[in-house]
Short mmCIF file of C-alpha atoms in Angstrom, two decimals:
data_model
loop_
_atom_site.label_atom_id
_atom_site.label_comp_id
_atom_site.label_asym_id
_atom_site.label_seq_id
_atom_site.Cartn_x
_atom_site.Cartn_y
_atom_site.Cartn_z
CA MET A 155 60.85 -2.24 124.60
CA GLN A 156 60.62 -0.87 128.08
CA ILE A 157 56.95 -0.51 128.77
CA LYS A 158 55.84 2.76 130.12
CA LEU A 159 52.23 2.46 131.00
CA ARG A 160 52.41 6.14 130.59
CA VAL A 161 49.88 8.55 131.78
CA VAL A 162 47.19 6.05 130.86
CA PHE A 163 47.03 4.55 134.35
CA LEU A 164 46.48 7.58 136.52
CA TRP A 165 44.83 9.81 133.98
CA VAL A 166 42.55 7.15 132.60
CA VAL A 167 41.66 5.63 135.93
CA THR A 168 40.59 9.08 137.10
CA LEU A 169 38.33 9.48 134.09
CA PHE A 170 37.09 5.94 134.33
CA LEU A 171 36.27 5.89 138.00
CA ALA A 172 34.79 9.35 138.39
CA ALA A 173 31.12 8.49 138.60
CA CYS A 174 28.07 10.72 138.66
CA ALA A 175 25.09 10.79 136.32
CA GLY A 176 25.80 9.95 132.67
CA VAL A 177 25.60 12.66 130.02
CA GLN A 178 24.80 11.34 126.56
CA THR A 179 24.50 13.22 123.29
CA LYS A 180 21.66 12.70 120.82
CA SER A 181 23.82 10.12 119.05
CA GLY A 182 23.99 8.14 122.29
CA LYS A 183 27.70 8.86 122.81
CA VAL A 184 28.90 10.06 126.16
CA SER A 185 30.14 13.64 126.00
CA ASP A 186 31.65 13.85 129.50
CA TYR A 187 33.42 10.70 130.69
CA SER A 188 33.77 12.00 134.22
CA SER A 189 30.00 11.85 134.50
CA VAL A 190 29.62 8.18 133.54
CA ARG A 191 28.25 5.95 136.26
CA VAL A 192 30.26 2.71 136.31
CA SER A 193 29.29 -0.36 138.31
CA GLY A 194 31.42 -1.23 141.29
CA SER A 195 32.49 -4.59 139.87
CA VAL A 196 33.63 -3.00 136.62
CA SER A 197 35.59 -0.36 138.54
CA ARG A 198 37.23 -3.00 140.73
CA ASP A 199 38.15 -5.13 137.73
CA PHE A 200 39.55 -2.12 135.90
CA GLU A 201 41.65 -1.20 138.93
CA ARG A 202 42.88 -4.79 139.21
CA SER A 203 43.80 -4.77 135.50
CA LEU A 204 45.97 -1.72 136.19
CA GLU A 205 47.82 -3.71 138.83
CA PHE A 206 48.38 -6.54 136.35
CA LEU A 207 49.70 -4.07 133.78
CA ALA A 208 52.03 -2.47 136.31
CA ASP A 209 53.32 -5.93 137.25
CA LYS A 210 53.73 -6.78 133.54
CA GLU A 211 51.22 -9.61 133.82
CA PHE A 212 49.85 -8.83 130.39
CA VAL A 213 47.88 -12.02 129.77
CA ARG A 214 46.02 -11.61 133.04
CA ALA A 215 45.42 -7.93 132.28
CA ILE A 216 44.04 -8.82 128.86
CA GLU A 217 41.69 -11.44 130.29
CA LEU A 218 40.34 -9.00 132.85
CA LEU A 219 40.10 -6.05 130.45
CA GLU A 220 38.17 -8.18 127.98
CA THR A 221 35.54 -8.75 130.67
CA VAL A 222 35.55 -5.04 131.47
CA VAL A 223 34.86 -4.03 127.86
CA GLU A 224 32.11 -6.63 127.63
CA ARG A 225 30.34 -4.95 130.54
CA GLU A 226 31.26 -1.29 129.95
CA GLN A 227 31.52 -0.04 126.39
CA ARG A 228 31.08 3.71 126.84
CA LEU A 229 34.62 4.57 127.91
CA PRO A 230 37.85 4.54 125.89
CA ALA A 231 40.23 3.79 128.79
CA PRO A 232 39.69 0.01 129.02
CA TYR A 233 40.14 -0.35 125.26
CA ILE A 234 43.36 1.68 125.32
CA ASN A 235 44.83 -0.39 128.13
CA LEU A 236 43.68 -3.57 126.40
CA GLY A 237 45.53 -2.49 123.26
CA ILE A 238 48.67 -1.65 125.22
CA ALA A 239 48.63 -5.10 126.85
CA GLN A 240 47.96 -6.83 123.54
CA ILE A 241 50.99 -5.18 121.96
CA GLN A 242 53.11 -6.61 124.76
CA VAL A 243 52.03 -10.16 123.88
CA ALA A 244 52.44 -9.60 120.12
CA GLU A 245 48.72 -9.41 119.33
CA GLU A 246 49.06 -6.35 117.11
CA LYS A 247 45.86 -6.86 115.12
CA LYS A 248 43.81 -7.10 118.30
CA ALA A 249 45.63 -4.07 119.70
CA GLU A 250 44.76 -2.08 116.59
CA GLU A 251 41.10 -3.11 116.97
CA ALA A 252 41.13 -2.01 120.62
CA PHE A 253 42.64 1.40 119.79
CA LEU A 254 40.16 1.87 116.94
CA LYS A 255 37.30 1.03 119.29
CA ALA A 256 38.58 3.62 121.77
CA LEU A 257 38.65 6.13 118.91
CA GLU A 258 35.08 5.22 117.94
CA ILE A 259 34.12 6.28 121.43
CA ASP A 260 36.31 9.40 121.44
CA GLY A 261 37.81 10.26 118.06
CA GLU A 262 40.16 12.85 119.56
CA HIS A 263 41.48 10.87 122.51
CA PRO A 264 45.20 11.77 122.65
CA VAL A 265 46.37 8.54 124.28
CA ALA A 266 44.44 6.33 121.86
CA THR A 267 45.68 8.26 118.83
CA ASN A 268 49.26 8.20 120.08
CA GLU A 269 49.20 4.46 120.79
CA LEU A 270 47.64 3.68 117.40
CA ALA A 271 50.20 5.81 115.58
CA VAL A 272 53.08 4.17 117.47
CA LEU A 273 51.68 0.77 116.47
CA TYR A 274 51.45 1.83 112.83
CA ARG A 275 55.03 3.13 112.96
CA LYS A 276 56.21 -0.24 114.30
CA GLN A 277 54.35 -1.96 111.47
CA GLY A 278 56.02 0.24 108.88
CA ARG A 279 52.81 2.10 108.09
CA PHE A 280 54.57 5.45 108.22
CA ALA A 281 52.09 7.47 106.17
CA ASP A 282 49.21 6.25 108.34
CA ALA A 283 51.15 7.05 111.50
CA ARG A 284 52.02 10.54 110.30
CA LYS A 285 48.42 11.29 109.34
CA ILE A 286 47.23 10.21 112.79
CA TYR A 287 49.86 12.32 114.56
CA VAL A 288 49.13 15.42 112.49
CA ASN A 289 45.36 15.12 112.94
CA ALA A 290 45.68 14.39 116.66
CA LEU A 291 48.00 17.34 117.21
CA ALA A 292 45.43 19.63 115.59
CA GLU A 293 43.09 18.69 118.46
CA ASN A 294 45.70 18.22 121.20
CA PRO A 295 48.56 20.58 120.27
CA GLU A 296 50.38 20.32 123.60
CA TYR A 297 50.13 16.60 124.23
CA LEU A 298 53.81 15.78 124.60
CA PRO A 299 53.81 12.10 123.53
CA LEU A 300 52.21 13.04 120.19
CA ILE A 301 54.78 15.77 119.57
CA LYS A 302 57.72 13.58 120.56
CA ASN A 303 56.57 10.53 118.60
CA LEU A 304 55.89 12.55 115.45
CA GLY A 305 59.42 13.90 115.78
CA ILE A 306 60.79 10.37 116.10
CA LEU A 307 58.78 9.23 113.07
CA CYS A 308 59.97 12.18 110.98
CA ASP A 309 63.61 11.79 112.03
CA LEU A 310 64.26 8.07 112.12
CA TYR A 311 61.72 6.68 109.68
CA LEU A 312 60.89 9.42 107.18
CA GLN A 313 64.22 11.28 107.21
CA ASP A 314 62.23 14.52 107.22
CA LEU A 315 64.63 16.66 109.25
CA GLN A 316 62.50 19.81 109.02
CA CYS A 317 59.47 18.02 110.45
CA ALA A 318 61.57 16.45 113.19
CA LEU A 319 63.20 19.79 114.05
CA ALA A 320 59.83 21.48 114.34
CA GLN A 321 58.47 18.74 116.61
CA PHE A 322 61.49 18.54 118.88
CA GLN A 323 61.74 22.34 119.14
CA GLN A 324 58.10 22.52 120.20
CA TYR A 325 58.61 19.63 122.60
CA VAL A 326 61.63 21.26 124.27
CA GLN A 327 59.70 24.52 124.63
CA LEU A 328 56.97 22.68 126.50
CA GLU A 329 59.25 20.25 128.36
CA PRO A 330 62.70 21.86 128.73
CA GLU A 331 63.81 19.35 131.38
CA ASP A 332 63.78 16.38 128.99
CA GLN A 333 67.49 15.95 128.34
CA ASP A 334 67.04 13.15 125.80
CA VAL A 335 64.99 15.30 123.45
CA SER A 336 67.34 18.24 123.98
CA ILE A 337 70.22 16.01 122.82
CA TRP A 338 68.18 14.78 119.85
CA LEU A 339 67.39 18.38 118.93
CA ALA A 340 71.06 19.39 119.06
CA ASP A 341 71.96 16.41 116.84
CA LEU A 342 69.21 17.30 114.37
CA LYS A 343 70.39 20.90 114.19
CA ARG A 344 73.92 19.68 113.49
CA ARG A 345 72.71 17.30 110.75
CA ALA A 346 70.49 20.00 109.23
CA GLY A 347 73.36 22.50 109.26
CA LYS A 348 71.56 24.88 111.62
#
């Protein structure tokens, strides 16, 4: 699998490193991640872990991210990246735990939900994956990886052509330049007789 460290790097690092005064809800959870004050050493280690991930040094990234999550447990980004790295070294159970921890922190995080659903799809847990995609899309209806991956699940794994058509049509409306999905959509229409 070609690793795409996706939007996680830039998007997550922005959320992770933006530091002001923390805003916590009554439950103690942070409601605005951009307002979390993060120590300089944690920020530096997180940035270094991103370099390891980009260089595909997954074991080193995991080691560093484990120290990051020991010291900073209020943000989902380190857990998400930890899970991504763990998948690359075939530690799927640990990856699942990391994604679930990210979702404990932010139950609607689109990257965490997408990564967990992709993991479940790879494990053959298709019903679980579909449920995650559907629920996540209710909260993040225009998050392209969720739309695309639900379409892939419906087409290749569930043979639900109507579901796949709906996902790929929505995806192409939002991202008309993606030629791969446009080709998939044309093929689906042909197979569905549309």
